[in-house]
Tab-separated table of C-alpha atoms and ligand atoms in Angstrom:
chain	number	residue	atom	x	y	z
P	1	LEU	CA	12.511	-56.049	-86.702
P	2	TYR	CA	13.645	-53.307	-84.346
P	3	THR	CA	13.539	-50.357	-86.695
P	4	PHE	CA	14.022	-47.233	-84.645
P	5	CYS	CA	12.000	-44.263	-85.814
P	6	PRO	CA	13.965	-41.171	-84.834
P	7	HIS	CA	10.974	-38.961	-85.532
P	8	GLU	CA	8.506	-40.889	-83.426
P	9	GLY	CA	11.146	-41.633	-80.847
P	10	TYR	CA	10.231	-45.259	-80.221
P	11	TYR	CA	10.196	-48.659	-81.803
P	12	ARG	CA	7.673	-49.499	-84.503
P	13	VAL	CA	7.975	-53.203	-83.893
P	14	PHE	CA	4.483	-53.693	-82.507
P	15	HIS	CA	2.949	-51.816	-85.390
P	16	ASP	CA	4.684	-53.531	-88.247
P	17	LEU	CA	5.408	-56.975	-86.963
P	18	ASN	CA	7.466	-59.139	-89.295
P	19	GLY	CA	6.466	-56.857	-92.139
P	20	ILE	CA	2.724	-57.274	-91.557
P	21	PRO	CA	1.246	-53.806	-91.031
P	22	SER	CA	-1.436	-53.768	-88.374
P	23	SER	CA	-5.004	-52.915	-89.183
P	24	GLY	CA	-6.460	-49.898	-87.429
P	25	ASP	CA	-9.932	-51.318	-86.896
P	26	ILE	CA	-9.930	-54.427	-84.747
P	27	HIS	CA	-13.287	-53.774	-83.155
P	28	SER	CA	-15.611	-54.636	-86.045
P	29	GLY	CA	-14.016	-58.108	-86.255
P	30	TYR	CA	-14.444	-58.666	-82.496
P	31	SER	CA	-18.002	-57.395	-82.689
P	32	ALA	CA	-18.832	-59.975	-85.394
P	33	LEU	CA	-17.286	-62.726	-83.247
P	34	ARG	CA	-19.148	-61.552	-80.120
P	35	GLN	CA	-22.440	-61.953	-81.993
P	36	THR	CA	-21.672	-65.683	-82.345
P	37	ALA	CA	-20.577	-66.288	-78.697
P	38	PRO	CA	-18.848	-64.492	-75.777
P	39	ILE	CA	-15.958	-66.990	-76.055
P	40	VAL	CA	-15.001	-68.437	-79.433
P	41	ALA	CA	-12.624	-71.255	-80.440
P	42	GLU	CA	-9.527	-70.139	-82.346
P	43	SER	CA	-8.108	-72.119	-85.262
P	44	THR	CA	-5.286	-73.605	-83.109
P	45	PRO	CA	-6.617	-76.587	-81.068
P	46	ASN	CA	-7.673	-75.757	-77.499
P	47	ARG	CA	-7.072	-72.014	-77.957
P	48	TRP	CA	-10.009	-69.754	-77.158
P	49	LEU	CA	-10.738	-66.062	-77.423
P	50	ALA	CA	-13.002	-64.299	-74.885
P	51	VAL	CA	-14.642	-61.213	-76.414
P	52	GLY	CA	-17.731	-60.634	-74.199
P	53	TYR	CA	-17.416	-58.399	-71.128
P	54	GLU	CA	-19.075	-60.737	-68.585
P	55	ALA	CA	-17.150	-63.766	-69.877
P	56	ALA	CA	-13.845	-61.879	-69.798
P	57	ALA	CA	-14.432	-60.520	-66.276
P	58	GLU	CA	-15.528	-63.935	-64.991
P	59	ILE	CA	-12.448	-65.692	-66.423
P	60	ILE	CA	-9.957	-63.088	-65.184
P	61	LYS	CA	-11.445	-63.063	-61.664
P	62	ASN	CA	-11.923	-66.796	-61.284
P	63	GLY	CA	-8.609	-67.965	-59.808
P	64	ALA	CA	-10.185	-71.240	-58.662
P	65	ASP	CA	-10.873	-72.512	-62.186
P	66	PHE	CA	-8.308	-70.544	-64.206
P	67	SER	CA	-4.577	-70.128	-63.737
P	68	GLY	CA	-2.873	-66.843	-64.558
P	69	LYS	CA	0.522	-68.531	-64.447
P	70	VAL	CA	1.172	-68.541	-68.144
P	71	ILE	CA	4.569	-69.660	-69.336
P	72	VAL	CA	5.347	-68.724	-72.917
P	73	PRO	CA	8.708	-70.588	-72.973
P	74	ASP	CA	10.743	-68.024	-74.961
P	75	VAL	CA	9.396	-65.044	-73.030
P	76	PHE	CA	9.949	-66.902	-69.758
P	77	LEU	CA	13.583	-67.590	-70.689
P	78	ALA	CA	14.157	-63.917	-71.384
P	79	MET	CA	12.061	-62.425	-68.563
P	80	GLY	CA	12.606	-64.874	-65.681
P	81	ALA	CA	10.187	-65.882	-62.924
P	82	SER	CA	8.362	-62.775	-61.824
P	83	LEU	CA	4.685	-62.048	-61.173
P	84	THR	CA	3.282	-62.951	-64.589
P	85	HIS	CA	5.098	-66.283	-64.516
P	86	LEU	CA	4.081	-67.298	-60.988
P	87	GLY	CA	0.863	-68.809	-59.672
P	88	GLY	CA	-0.857	-69.707	-56.417
P	89	GLN	CA	0.944	-68.931	-53.175
P	90	ALA	CA	4.221	-67.923	-54.862
P	91	HIS	CA	2.341	-65.247	-56.841
P	92	ALA	CA	0.297	-64.113	-53.825
P	93	GLU	CA	3.416	-63.670	-51.659
P	94	LEU	CA	5.462	-61.757	-54.231
P	95	ARG	CA	2.392	-59.711	-55.159
P	96	ARG	CA	1.768	-58.707	-51.518
P	97	ALA	CA	5.399	-57.692	-51.116
P	98	THR	CA	5.669	-55.676	-54.347
P	99	GLN	CA	2.185	-54.100	-54.054
P	100	ALA	CA	3.497	-52.311	-50.965
P	101	LEU	CA	5.954	-50.423	-53.203
P	102	PHE	CA	3.010	-48.657	-54.900
P	103	SER	CA	1.292	-47.311	-51.776
P	104	PRO	CA	-0.964	-44.216	-52.092
P	105	GLU	CA	1.585	-42.209	-50.114
P	106	ARG	CA	4.387	-43.275	-52.482
P	107	LEU	CA	2.258	-42.371	-55.491
P	108	ARG	CA	1.554	-38.912	-54.074
P	109	ARG	CA	5.293	-38.393	-53.653
P	110	TRP	CA	6.084	-39.621	-57.187
P	111	GLU	CA	3.373	-37.311	-58.524
P	112	GLU	CA	4.934	-34.237	-56.917
P	113	THR	CA	8.621	-35.056	-57.268
P	114	VAL	CA	8.785	-36.992	-60.542
P	115	VAL	CA	5.677	-37.034	-62.724
P	116	ARG	CA	4.431	-33.426	-62.563
P	117	PRO	CA	7.883	-31.859	-62.986
P	118	ALA	CA	8.627	-34.193	-65.923
P	119	ALA	CA	5.274	-33.475	-67.611
P	120	LEU	CA	5.773	-29.736	-67.111
P	121	GLU	CA	9.262	-29.773	-68.541
P	122	LEU	CA	8.217	-31.739	-71.636
P	123	VAL	CA	5.182	-29.529	-72.280
P	124	GLU	CA	7.150	-26.311	-71.708
P	125	ARG	CA	9.707	-27.464	-74.289
P	126	ILE	CA	6.979	-27.311	-76.964
P	127	SER	CA	4.648	-24.636	-75.602
P	128	ARG	CA	6.225	-21.708	-77.470
P	129	ARG	CA	6.407	-23.569	-80.774
P	130	GLY	CA	2.693	-23.558	-81.577
P	131	HIS	CA	2.912	-27.059	-83.038
P	132	ALA	CA	4.111	-30.499	-81.906
P	133	ASP	CA	3.647	-34.216	-82.317
P	134	LEU	CA	2.009	-35.236	-79.041
P	135	VAL	CA	3.268	-38.817	-79.476
P	136	ALA	CA	6.938	-38.054	-80.161
P	137	ASP	CA	7.111	-34.948	-77.959
P	138	LEU	CA	5.137	-36.137	-74.948
P	139	ALA	CA	3.458	-39.585	-74.893
P	140	ALA	CA	6.621	-41.479	-75.856
P	141	LEU	CA	8.804	-39.505	-73.450
P	142	LEU	CA	6.889	-39.061	-70.200
P	143	PRO	CA	6.626	-42.734	-69.120
P	144	HIS	CA	10.270	-43.194	-70.162
P	145	VAL	CA	11.476	-40.376	-67.900
P	146	VAL	CA	9.142	-41.423	-65.067
P	147	LEU	CA	10.080	-45.093	-65.177
P	148	GLY	CA	13.801	-44.298	-65.340
P	149	LYS	CA	13.524	-42.116	-62.231
P	150	ILE	CA	11.346	-44.420	-60.156
P	151	MET	CA	13.443	-47.462	-61.049
P	152	GLY	CA	16.689	-45.629	-60.312
P	153	PHE	CA	18.239	-45.833	-63.813
P	154	SER	CA	20.643	-43.225	-65.141
P	155	GLU	CA	19.453	-41.578	-68.388
P	156	ALA	CA	21.841	-43.695	-70.468
P	157	ASP	CA	20.744	-46.918	-68.753
P	158	MET	CA	17.083	-46.055	-69.288
P	159	GLU	CA	17.679	-45.484	-73.001
P	160	ASN	CA	19.248	-48.945	-73.237
P	161	ALA	CA	16.623	-50.494	-70.960
P	162	ARG	CA	13.879	-49.302	-73.275
P	163	ARG	CA	15.494	-51.063	-76.254
P	164	TRP	CA	16.182	-54.218	-74.239
P	165	ALA	CA	12.582	-54.265	-72.983
P	166	VAL	CA	11.189	-54.268	-76.521
P	167	GLN	CA	13.623	-56.993	-77.533
P	168	ILE	CA	12.598	-59.114	-74.531
P	169	LEU	CA	8.914	-58.673	-75.372
P	170	CYS	CA	9.711	-59.980	-78.870
P	171	ALA	CA	11.301	-63.191	-77.555
P	172	SER	CA	8.805	-65.360	-79.450
P	173	PHE	CA	9.957	-63.837	-82.749
P	174	ASP	CA	13.693	-63.493	-82.130
P	175	LEU	CA	14.881	-65.458	-79.119
P	176	ASP	CA	18.622	-64.863	-79.629
P	177	THR	CA	18.258	-61.077	-79.549
P	178	ALA	CA	15.891	-61.353	-76.564
P	179	LEU	CA	18.353	-63.470	-74.585
P	180	THR	CA	21.213	-61.067	-75.305
P	181	ALA	CA	18.977	-58.156	-74.244
P	182	SER	CA	17.988	-60.017	-71.096
P	183	SER	CA	21.639	-60.600	-70.064
P	184	GLU	CA	22.508	-56.961	-70.787
P	185	LEU	CA	19.533	-55.713	-68.766
P	186	THR	CA	20.383	-58.130	-65.952
P	187	ARG	CA	24.007	-56.932	-65.910
P	188	CYS	CA	22.789	-53.339	-65.709
P	189	LEU	CA	20.298	-54.171	-62.924
P	190	ARG	CA	22.934	-56.087	-60.944
P	191	ALA	CA	25.180	-53.016	-61.035
P	192	LEU	CA	22.259	-50.813	-59.975
P	193	LEU	CA	21.388	-53.107	-57.055
P	194	ALA	CA	25.036	-53.191	-55.953
P	195	ALA	CA	25.191	-49.379	-56.029
P	196	ARG	CA	21.974	-49.095	-53.996
P	197	ARG	CA	23.222	-51.628	-51.455
P	198	GLU	CA	26.146	-49.252	-50.852
P	199	SER	CA	24.090	-46.104	-50.951
P	200	PRO	CA	20.260	-46.364	-50.966
P	201	ALA	CA	18.119	-43.795	-52.802
P	202	ASP	CA	14.400	-43.058	-53.156
P	203	ASP	CA	13.733	-45.598	-55.929
P	204	LEU	CA	12.456	-49.122	-56.590
P	205	ALA	CA	15.978	-50.557	-56.942
P	206	SER	CA	16.602	-49.552	-53.311
P	207	ASP	CA	13.136	-50.643	-52.145
P	208	VAL	CA	13.363	-54.202	-53.478
P	209	LEU	CA	16.524	-54.822	-51.457
P	210	GLY	CA	14.624	-54.799	-48.188
P	211	LEU	CA	11.534	-56.761	-49.276
P	212	GLU	CA	10.279	-59.802	-47.420
P	213	VAL	CA	8.451	-62.434	-49.466
P	214	GLY	CA	6.314	-64.841	-47.450
P	215	GLY	CA	8.283	-64.086	-44.267
P	216	ARG	CA	11.794	-64.575	-45.760
P	217	PRO	CA	14.150	-62.048	-47.375
P	218	ILE	CA	13.683	-61.664	-51.130
P	219	THR	CA	16.388	-63.447	-53.183
P	220	GLU	CA	18.606	-61.579	-55.639
P	221	GLU	CA	17.065	-63.548	-58.540
P	222	GLU	CA	13.587	-62.364	-57.435
P	223	GLN	CA	14.803	-58.764	-57.214
P	224	LEU	CA	16.275	-58.976	-60.715
P	225	ALA	CA	13.213	-60.690	-62.213
P	226	PHE	CA	10.898	-58.082	-60.698
P	227	LEU	CA	12.910	-55.121	-61.973
P	228	ARG	CA	13.427	-56.820	-65.368
P	229	MET	CA	9.665	-57.180	-65.777
P	230	MET	CA	8.919	-53.605	-64.694
P	231	THR	CA	10.841	-52.179	-67.641
P	232	PRO	CA	8.482	-53.287	-70.453
P	233	ALA	CA	5.424	-53.287	-68.148
P	234	GLY	CA	5.860	-49.659	-67.153
P	235	PHE	CA	6.777	-48.113	-70.471
P	236	GLU	CA	5.134	-49.673	-73.558
P	237	THR	CA	1.752	-49.760	-71.848
P	238	THR	CA	1.522	-46.233	-70.497
P	239	PHE	CA	2.969	-44.378	-73.457
P	240	ARG	CA	0.436	-46.004	-75.765
P	241	ALA	CA	-2.445	-45.342	-73.354
P	242	LEU	CA	-1.419	-41.673	-73.313
P	243	ALA	CA	-1.331	-41.521	-77.118
P	244	ASN	CA	-4.793	-43.105	-77.298
P	245	LEU	CA	-6.279	-40.764	-74.702
P	246	PHE	CA	-5.019	-37.743	-76.654
P	247	THR	CA	-6.323	-39.283	-79.888
P	248	GLY	CA	-9.804	-39.665	-78.387
P	249	LEU	CA	-9.894	-36.066	-77.198
P	250	LEU	CA	-8.350	-34.513	-80.307
P	251	THR	CA	-10.762	-36.322	-82.603
P	252	HIS	CA	-13.649	-35.117	-80.393
P	253	PRO	CA	-12.745	-31.435	-80.065
P	254	GLU	CA	-16.005	-30.471	-78.371
P	255	GLN	CA	-15.168	-32.818	-75.471
P	256	LEU	CA	-11.607	-31.487	-75.321
P	257	ALA	CA	-12.955	-27.915	-75.173
P	258	THR	CA	-15.364	-28.815	-72.342
P	259	LEU	CA	-12.515	-30.499	-70.477
P	260	ALA	CA	-10.226	-27.505	-70.936
P	261	ARG	CA	-12.930	-25.316	-69.328
P	262	ASP	CA	-13.452	-27.815	-66.494
P	263	PRO	CA	-10.308	-29.829	-65.585
P	264	THR	CA	-12.254	-31.723	-62.885
P	265	LEU	CA	-13.387	-33.864	-65.850
P	266	VAL	CA	-9.826	-35.141	-66.370
P	267	PRO	CA	-10.181	-38.388	-64.321
P	268	GLN	CA	-13.300	-39.470	-66.214
P	269	ALA	CA	-11.603	-38.656	-69.533
P	270	VAL	CA	-8.684	-40.879	-68.464
P	271	GLU	CA	-11.072	-43.775	-67.730
P	272	GLU	CA	-12.851	-43.342	-71.064
P	273	GLY	CA	-9.517	-43.287	-72.901
P	274	LEU	CA	-8.542	-46.548	-71.210
P	275	ARG	CA	-11.896	-48.126	-72.084
P	276	TRP	CA	-12.126	-46.806	-75.639
P	277	GLU	CA	-8.710	-47.928	-76.893
P	278	THR	CA	-6.689	-49.762	-74.289
P	279	SER	CA	-3.001	-50.129	-75.054
P	280	VAL	CA	-2.753	-53.775	-73.919
P	281	LEU	CA	-5.099	-55.981	-75.905
P	282	ARG	CA	-5.235	-59.123	-73.865
P	283	THR	CA	-4.251	-61.240	-70.911
P	284	ILE	CA	-4.109	-65.049	-70.831
P	285	ARG	CA	-5.676	-67.644	-68.536
P	286	ILE	CA	-5.479	-71.449	-68.617
P	287	ALA	CA	-8.446	-73.583	-67.468
P	288	LYS	CA	-7.405	-75.784	-64.534
P	289	ARG	CA	-10.378	-78.122	-65.068
P	290	ASP	CA	-13.444	-78.459	-67.295
P	291	VAL	CA	-15.477	-75.329	-66.710
P	292	VAL	CA	-18.516	-73.594	-68.239
P	293	VAL	CA	-18.355	-69.774	-68.632
P	294	GLN	CA	-21.417	-67.848	-69.811
P	295	GLY	CA	-22.787	-71.071	-71.308
P	296	VAL	CA	-19.555	-71.935	-73.169
P	297	PRO	CA	-17.906	-75.231	-72.077
P	298	LEU	CA	-14.105	-74.996	-71.858
P	299	PRO	CA	-12.023	-78.163	-71.403
P	300	ALA	CA	-9.258	-78.501	-68.789
P	301	GLY	CA	-6.067	-77.017	-70.249
P	302	ALA	CA	-7.970	-74.562	-72.501
P	303	TRP	CA	-5.722	-71.584	-73.217
P	304	VAL	CA	-7.971	-68.516	-73.197
P	305	SER	CA	-6.862	-65.228	-74.664
P	306	VAL	CA	-9.015	-62.783	-72.718
P	307	ASN	CA	-9.345	-59.823	-75.030
P	308	VAL	CA	-9.902	-56.871	-72.717
P	309	ALA	CA	-10.032	-54.469	-75.682
P	310	ALA	CA	-13.003	-56.404	-77.085
P	311	ALA	CA	-14.633	-56.756	-73.642
P	312	ASN	CA	-14.443	-52.969	-73.228
P	313	HIS	CA	-16.504	-52.650	-76.434
P	314	ASP	CA	-19.306	-55.013	-75.455
P	315	PRO	CA	-22.588	-53.213	-76.312
P	316	GLU	CA	-24.343	-55.081	-73.472
P	317	VAL	CA	-22.288	-52.938	-71.088
P	318	TYR	CA	-21.414	-49.808	-73.072
P	319	ALA	CA	-24.003	-48.252	-75.392
P	320	GLU	CA	-22.425	-47.420	-78.784
P	321	PRO	CA	-19.061	-48.721	-77.587
P	322	GLU	CA	-17.046	-47.377	-80.559
P	323	ARG	CA	-17.990	-43.827	-79.532
P	324	PHE	CA	-15.419	-41.956	-77.380
P	325	ASP	CA	-17.558	-40.246	-74.755
P	326	ILE	CA	-16.113	-38.913	-71.526
P	327	PHE	CA	-19.667	-38.390	-70.260
P	328	ARG	CA	-20.866	-41.974	-70.635
P	329	PRO	CA	-22.181	-43.689	-67.455
P	330	ARG	CA	-19.186	-45.258	-65.723
P	331	ARG	CA	-18.866	-49.034	-65.554
P	332	PRO	CA	-15.501	-50.489	-64.485
P	333	HIS	CA	-13.549	-51.306	-67.657
P	334	LEU	CA	-11.133	-54.203	-67.922
P	335	ALA	CA	-8.084	-52.357	-69.292
P	336	PHE	CA	-6.052	-53.275	-66.182
P	337	GLY	CA	-7.697	-56.653	-65.632
P	338	ILE	CA	-9.586	-57.248	-62.389
P	339	GLY	CA	-9.044	-59.275	-59.202
P	340	ARG	CA	-5.913	-60.656	-57.583
P	341	ARG	CA	-3.656	-60.275	-60.662
P	342	HIS	CA	-4.924	-56.896	-61.792
P	343	CYS	CA	-2.243	-54.530	-63.082
P	344	LEU	CA	0.286	-53.719	-60.377
P	345	GLY	CA	1.012	-50.353	-61.994
P	346	ALA	CA	-2.626	-49.281	-62.553
P	347	ALA	CA	-2.531	-46.441	-60.013
P	348	LEU	CA	0.792	-45.180	-61.378
P	349	ALA	CA	-0.452	-45.338	-64.981
P	350	ARG	CA	-3.708	-43.545	-64.080
P	351	MET	CA	-1.722	-40.846	-62.288
P	352	GLU	CA	0.647	-40.336	-65.246
P	353	LEU	CA	-2.319	-40.060	-67.627
P	354	ARG	CA	-4.107	-37.604	-65.353
P	355	VAL	CA	-1.069	-35.396	-64.751
P	356	ALA	CA	-0.118	-35.372	-68.458
P	357	LEU	CA	-3.641	-34.342	-69.467
P	358	GLU	CA	-3.921	-31.703	-66.740
P	359	THR	CA	-0.599	-30.210	-67.852
P	360	VAL	CA	-1.536	-30.218	-71.532
P	361	VAL	CA	-4.913	-28.525	-71.079
P	362	GLU	CA	-3.369	-25.930	-68.774
P	363	LYS	CA	-0.289	-25.118	-70.870
P	364	LEU	CA	-1.413	-25.650	-74.477
P	365	PRO	CA	-4.514	-23.476	-75.029
P	366	GLY	CA	-6.450	-23.992	-78.248
P	367	LEU	CA	-4.999	-27.493	-78.675
P	368	ARG	CA	-6.275	-29.078	-81.904
P	369	LEU	CA	-5.251	-31.575	-84.567
P	370	ASP	CA	-3.202	-30.066	-87.378
P	371	PRO	CA	-5.828	-29.882	-90.154
P	372	LEU	CA	-3.157	-30.384	-92.852
P	373	ALA	CA	-1.798	-33.605	-91.313
P	374	THR	CA	-3.066	-37.142	-91.941
P	375	PRO	CA	-5.746	-37.962	-89.337
P	376	PRO	CA	-4.405	-40.232	-86.553
P	377	VAL	CA	-5.006	-43.982	-86.744
P	378	ILE	CA	-4.782	-46.290	-83.738
P	379	GLY	CA	-3.234	-49.644	-84.668
P	380	GLY	CA	-1.056	-52.424	-83.316
P	381	HIS	CA	-0.782	-56.182	-82.962
P	382	LEU	CA	0.308	-56.599	-79.341
P	383	PHE	CA	0.104	-53.089	-77.986
P	384	ARG	CA	-2.077	-50.491	-79.675
P	385	SER	CA	-1.665	-46.780	-80.192
P	386	ALA	CA	-1.552	-43.941	-82.666
P	387	LEU	CA	1.952	-43.393	-84.080
P	388	ARG	CA	1.727	-39.655	-84.637
P	389	LEU	CA	-0.439	-36.851	-83.353
P	390	PRO	CA	0.475	-33.615	-85.137
P	391	VAL	CA	-1.213	-30.776	-83.244
P	392	LEU	CA	-1.398	-26.987	-83.257
P	393	PHE	CA	-2.027	-24.713	-80.254
P	394	ASP	CA	-2.016	-21.015	-79.381
P	395	THR	CA	1.201	-19.461	-78.098
H	1	HEM	C1	-2.111	-47.811	-69.168
H	1	HEM	C2	-1.111	-48.579	-68.821
H	1	HEM	C3	-1.227	-50.040	-68.467
H	1	HEM	C4	-2.117	-50.980	-68.904
H	1	HEM	C5	-3.270	-50.787	-69.892
H	1	HEM	C6	-1.799	-52.229	-68.234
H	1	HEM	C7	-2.493	-53.418	-68.395
H	1	HEM	C8	-2.244	-54.575	-67.697
H	1	HEM	C9	-2.990	-55.798	-67.853
H	1	HEM	C10	-4.184	-56.010	-68.785
H	1	HEM	C11	-2.454	-56.719	-67.004
H	1	HEM	C12	-2.897	-58.183	-66.825
H	1	HEM	C13	-3.914	-58.305	-65.719
H	1	HEM	C14	-4.411	-59.744	-65.555
H	1	HEM	O1	-3.850	-60.682	-66.114
H	1	HEM	O2	-5.420	-59.918	-64.839
H	1	HEM	C15	-1.347	-56.075	-66.321
H	1	HEM	C16	-0.543	-56.693	-65.388
H	1	HEM	C17	0.569	-56.102	-64.854
H	1	HEM	N1	0.984	-54.806	-65.020
H	1	HEM	FE1	0.100	-53.385	-66.144
H	1	HEM	N2	-0.709	-52.028	-67.423
H	1	HEM	C18	-0.335	-50.706	-67.530
H	1	HEM	C19	0.701	-50.080	-66.856
H	1	HEM	C20	1.561	-50.688	-65.986
H	1	HEM	C21	2.632	-50.037	-65.270
H	1	HEM	C22	2.929	-48.540	-65.336
H	1	HEM	C23	3.269	-51.000	-64.545
H	1	HEM	C24	4.431	-50.898	-63.618
H	1	HEM	C25	5.106	-49.831	-63.328
H	1	HEM	C26	2.567	-52.258	-64.785
H	1	HEM	C27	2.890	-53.465	-64.207
H	1	HEM	C28	2.144	-54.620	-64.315
H	1	HEM	C29	2.492	-55.861	-63.634
H	1	HEM	C30	3.695	-56.087	-62.736
H	1	HEM	C31	1.496	-56.794	-63.964
H	1	HEM	C32	1.403	-58.257	-63.497
H	1	HEM	C33	0.525	-58.332	-62.263
H	1	HEM	C34	0.369	-59.735	-61.722
H	1	HEM	O3	0.491	-60.724	-62.476
H	1	HEM	O4	0.104	-59.849	-60.507
H	1	HEM	N3	1.545	-52.028	-65.665
H	1	HEM	N4	-1.246	-54.766	-66.751
């Protein structure tokens, strides 16, 4: 299950799950479903799939009728009670406390001290070569280095943490391995917290020590659960979003050329990359009571898989949604969700994507796909991305 690909530098598990290779094109299937209804019943009783933009946005935002406290028992056992497993006041209090760790001022500091130097170092390593694989050489490495530094991990711990995170995410397929990974990660985090109690540093492991949750000091279990969840949340998501952004630009070389001439276009390219092929396909909500959304009646207890990837391709909102177009009129996409549970790391992820793209267009002139390589394909069952991006550039 956890085949490590030394070339690609990360785990293939989400691409080849239990031996079932993932299909590249998911969007034509969602489009066919969307033509029948914005929310469709799945084959399992009381499971639903939201594929229309308005329906998805309404369900994600509507905390009165839908709960975002979704307990998948195996994942819960391995991950513990952190944000995604809490609801109501408990979620709101922990969310308020942890949101403060991602303040604009903090992000500016991370950009200058962690993200830009890391992006520069990775790009300079390849810049004299004239060729690279932008997944293995950059997308799979940058969020790894960044997360390790902002969490406070040593390099060796981060390498392990990345493997444990994937194993925890796969708890529904292999609970024993996930539970072992969870205890190893917890042991490592306990040691990190103990070290930071002795000698604080500029990292999240130090910051969580002083948090107040709902007017009381945070417990050690809450600190551990928060840091344990950050590991998969901050890595798998961002590295795949980076790979997909580069795929969009490299397969549309005229847009990449325009962007290289005018780097002020970088932020809108980042947003289009997130809309076009988001790395996280879905989020889940459970109906608290009988409710009607966009004309579709959902019974109390309905488990709704809100497919943000499909919502971001709704033609009612985005003309020719399959087209990657950094110049399309901007409408807020749902890649990070929306409302009170929207992605805690959205600003960090956006910044990493922006800085990586700025660095690449500045340092790798003439960047283009290697014409002799197989064209990139975006695929994946849980997270989506291209696996390889062989490129050439001028030296
Ligand atoms: C491009 C990269 C990323 C994408 C596409 C993404 C996507 C998402 C999505 C769709 C959700 C669910 C929102 C909902 O249910 O309404 C979410 C939640 C979350 N994300 Fe991200 N994410 C990314 C990066 C990150 C990073 C870098 C971090 C942390 C460093 C992070 C931490 C979280 C956390 C903690 C939550 C749970 C929030 C809550 O329940 O209150 N994510 N993310």
